[in-house]
Coordinates of C-alpha atoms and ligand atoms in Angstrom, one line a residue:
M1 CA 1.0 -13.2 -18.6
A2 CA -2.0 -11.3 -17.6
T3 CA -3.1 -8.0 -17.2
E4 CA -4.1 -7.1 -13.8
R5 CA -4.9 -4.6 -11.1
T6 CA -3.7 -4.6 -7.7
F7 CA -4.0 -1.6 -4.9
S8 CA -1.1 0.2 -3.2
I9 CA -0.8 2.5 -0.4
I10 CA 1.9 5.2 0.1
K11 CA 2.0 5.1 3.8
P12 CA 2.2 8.5 6.1
D13 CA 5.9 7.8 6.8
A14 CA 6.6 8.4 3.1
T15 CA 3.9 11.5 2.8
R16 CA 5.8 12.6 5.9
R17 CA 9.2 13.0 4.0
N18 CA 7.8 13.7 0.5
I19 CA 8.7 11.2 -1.1
T20 CA 5.6 9.7 -2.5
G21 CA 7.0 11.0 -6.0
A22 CA 10.4 8.8 -5.9
I23 CA 8.1 5.9 -4.5
T24 CA 5.9 5.9 -7.7
K25 CA 8.9 6.3 -9.9
M26 CA 10.1 3.3 -8.5
L27 CA 6.8 1.7 -8.8
E28 CA 6.5 2.9 -12.8
D29 CA 9.8 1.9 -13.2
A30 CA 8.9 -1.8 -12.3
G31 CA 6.3 -1.8 -15.1
L32 CA 3.2 -0.6 -13.3
R33 CA 0.8 2.0 -14.4
V34 CA -1.1 4.3 -11.9
V35 CA -4.7 4.1 -13.0
A36 CA -5.9 6.1 -10.0
S37 CA -4.4 7.9 -7.3
R38 CA -6.1 9.7 -4.3
R39 CA -4.6 11.5 -1.5
I40 CA -6.4 11.3 1.6
R41 CA -6.3 10.9 5.5
M42 CA -7.6 7.8 6.5
T43 CA -10.4 7.6 9.3
R44 CA -9.9 5.4 12.5
E45 CA -13.2 3.5 10.8
Q46 CA -11.3 3.3 7.5
A47 CA -8.0 1.9 8.9
E48 CA -10.0 -0.5 11.3
G49 CA -12.1 -2.1 8.0
F50 CA -9.2 -2.0 5.8
Y51 CA -6.8 -3.8 8.0
A52 CA -9.7 -6.0 9.6
V53 CA -7.7 -9.3 8.7
H54 CA -5.0 -8.3 11.4
R55 CA -7.6 -7.4 14.1
E56 CA -6.7 -10.0 16.6
R57 CA -3.0 -9.2 15.8
P58 CA -1.1 -7.5 18.9
F59 CA 0.3 -4.9 16.4
F60 CA -3.5 -3.8 15.2
N61 CA -3.7 -0.9 17.3
D62 CA -0.6 0.3 16.7
L63 CA -1.3 -0.1 12.9
C64 CA -4.3 1.9 12.6
A65 CA -2.8 4.4 14.4
F66 CA 0.3 4.7 12.4
M67 CA -2.2 4.6 9.5
T68 CA -4.2 7.5 10.5
S69 CA -1.2 9.5 11.7
G70 CA -0.7 11.5 8.4
P71 CA -2.0 11.8 4.8
V72 CA -1.9 8.4 2.5
V73 CA -2.0 8.0 -1.0
V74 CA -4.4 4.5 -2.3
Q75 CA -3.9 4.1 -5.7
V76 CA -4.5 1.7 -8.4
L77 CA -1.6 -0.3 -10.3
E78 CA -2.2 -1.9 -13.3
G79 CA 0.1 -4.5 -15.7
D80 CA 1.5 -7.7 -16.5
D81 CA 1.2 -9.6 -13.0
A82 CA 0.9 -6.6 -11.4
V83 CA -0.3 -8.3 -7.9
V84 CA 3.2 -9.7 -7.8
R85 CA 5.3 -7.3 -9.5
N86 CA 4.1 -4.4 -7.1
R87 CA 5.1 -6.9 -3.7
E88 CA 8.6 -7.7 -5.6
V89 CA 9.5 -4.0 -6.1
M90 CA 7.7 -3.1 -2.3
G91 CA 10.4 -5.8 -0.9
A92 CA 10.0 -7.7 2.3
T93 CA 7.6 -6.4 5.2
N94 CA 10.9 -5.8 7.9
P95 CA 13.0 -3.5 5.7
A96 CA 16.2 -5.5 7.7
D97 CA 15.2 -8.5 5.4
A98 CA 14.2 -6.5 2.0
D99 CA 16.1 -7.0 -0.9
E100 CA 18.6 -4.5 -2.3
G101 CA 16.9 -2.2 -4.4
T102 CA 13.3 -2.6 -3.2
I103 CA 11.2 0.1 -1.8
R104 CA 10.7 -1.0 1.4
K105 CA 15.1 -1.6 1.6
T106 CA 15.5 2.2 0.0
Y107 CA 12.9 4.2 2.0
A108 CA 11.2 2.0 5.3
E109 CA 11.9 3.4 8.6
S110 CA 11.0 0.1 10.3
I111 CA 8.6 -2.7 10.3
E112 CA 5.4 -0.7 11.2
A113 CA 6.7 2.5 8.9
N114 CA 7.3 0.7 6.1
S115 CA 6.4 3.0 3.3
V116 CA 3.9 0.9 0.8
H117 CA 1.1 -1.3 1.2
G118 CA 0.5 -3.3 -1.6
S119 CA -2.7 -6.1 -1.8
D120 CA -1.6 -9.9 -1.3
S121 CA -3.7 -11.8 -3.9
P122 CA -6.1 -10.8 -7.3
E123 CA -8.7 -11.5 -5.0
N124 CA -7.7 -9.2 -2.0
A125 CA -6.5 -6.7 -4.9
Q126 CA -10.4 -6.2 -5.9
V127 CA -11.4 -5.8 -2.7
E128 CA -9.3 -3.6 -1.4
I129 CA -9.7 -1.1 -4.6
D130 CA -13.5 -1.3 -4.1
F131 CA -12.9 0.0 -0.6
F132 CA -11.4 3.4 -1.8
F133 CA -12.1 3.7 -5.5
K134 CA -15.6 3.9 -7.3
P135 CA -15.2 2.2 -11.2
D136 CA -15.9 5.6 -13.1
E137 CA -12.4 6.9 -10.7
I138 CA -10.1 4.3 -12.6
V139 CA -9.2 5.1 -16.1
G140 CA -6.5 2.7 -17.5
Ligands
ATP1 P1 0.9 -4.5 3.9 O1 -0.1 -5.4 4.1 O2 0.8 -3.4 4.2 O3 0.9 -4.3 1.9 P2 2.4 -6.8 4.1 O4 1.5 -7.5 3.6 O5 3.9 -7.2 3.9 O6 2.1 -5.6 4.5 P3 1.2 -7.8 6.7 O7 1.5 -8.7 7.5 O8 0.2 -8.2 5.6 O9 2.7 -7.5 5.7 O10 1.2 -6.7 7.8 C1 0.5 -5.5 7.8 C2 1.2 -4.2 7.9 O11 1.2 -4.4 9.3 C3 2.7 -4.1 7.8 O12 3.0 -3.7 6.3 C4 3.3 -3.4 8.7 O13 2.7 -2.2 8.5 C5 2.7 -3.8 9.7 N1 3.0 -5.1 10.6 C6 3.2 -6.2 10.3 N2 3.8 -7.1 11.2 C7 4.2 -6.3 12.0 C8 4.6 -5.9 13.6 N3 5.4 -7.3 14.0 N4 5.1 -5.0 14.0 C9 4.4 -3.8 13.8 N5 4.0 -3.9 13.0 C10 3.9 -4.9 11.7
MG2 MG1 -0.9 -7.5 3.9

């Protein structure tokens, strides 16, 4: 297994409910290490840029509005097979489909307000990490 990095966002529905620590604990318990973390209020421009792959989807405008509706915590996570490991502990996009014990099953409010984002490939992880962090802000 290779040590790799992935990118995570704790979304506004979770910061609003003050469960960023509870979610981070689930990430850490899954074997992931937080090597960078910053709480920010995403701008509309950042949200549209970050979710550019979804631009043509019907939910794009609502998604960008949601992601800018409150603070988020952007994080870089490190561990063995971090991308897959993070996706596993996150659970399915729709909490109704998520497995027991996953973050989204435990905490997500809806398919949109689903508490966390996680990169879906090592290539996208690198792009997403570079979108929010400078190299010297990541300390492994
Ligand atoms: P993320 O990219 O946030 O980790 P994901 O990879 O599980 O989630 P994507 O298909 O990339 O899911 O969708 C990005 C985000 O857009 C979802 O996390 C969710 O917040 C929102 N979303 C996805 N599908 C829908 C939908 N049908 N209706 C409303 N919002 C949606
Ligand atoms: Mg995705």
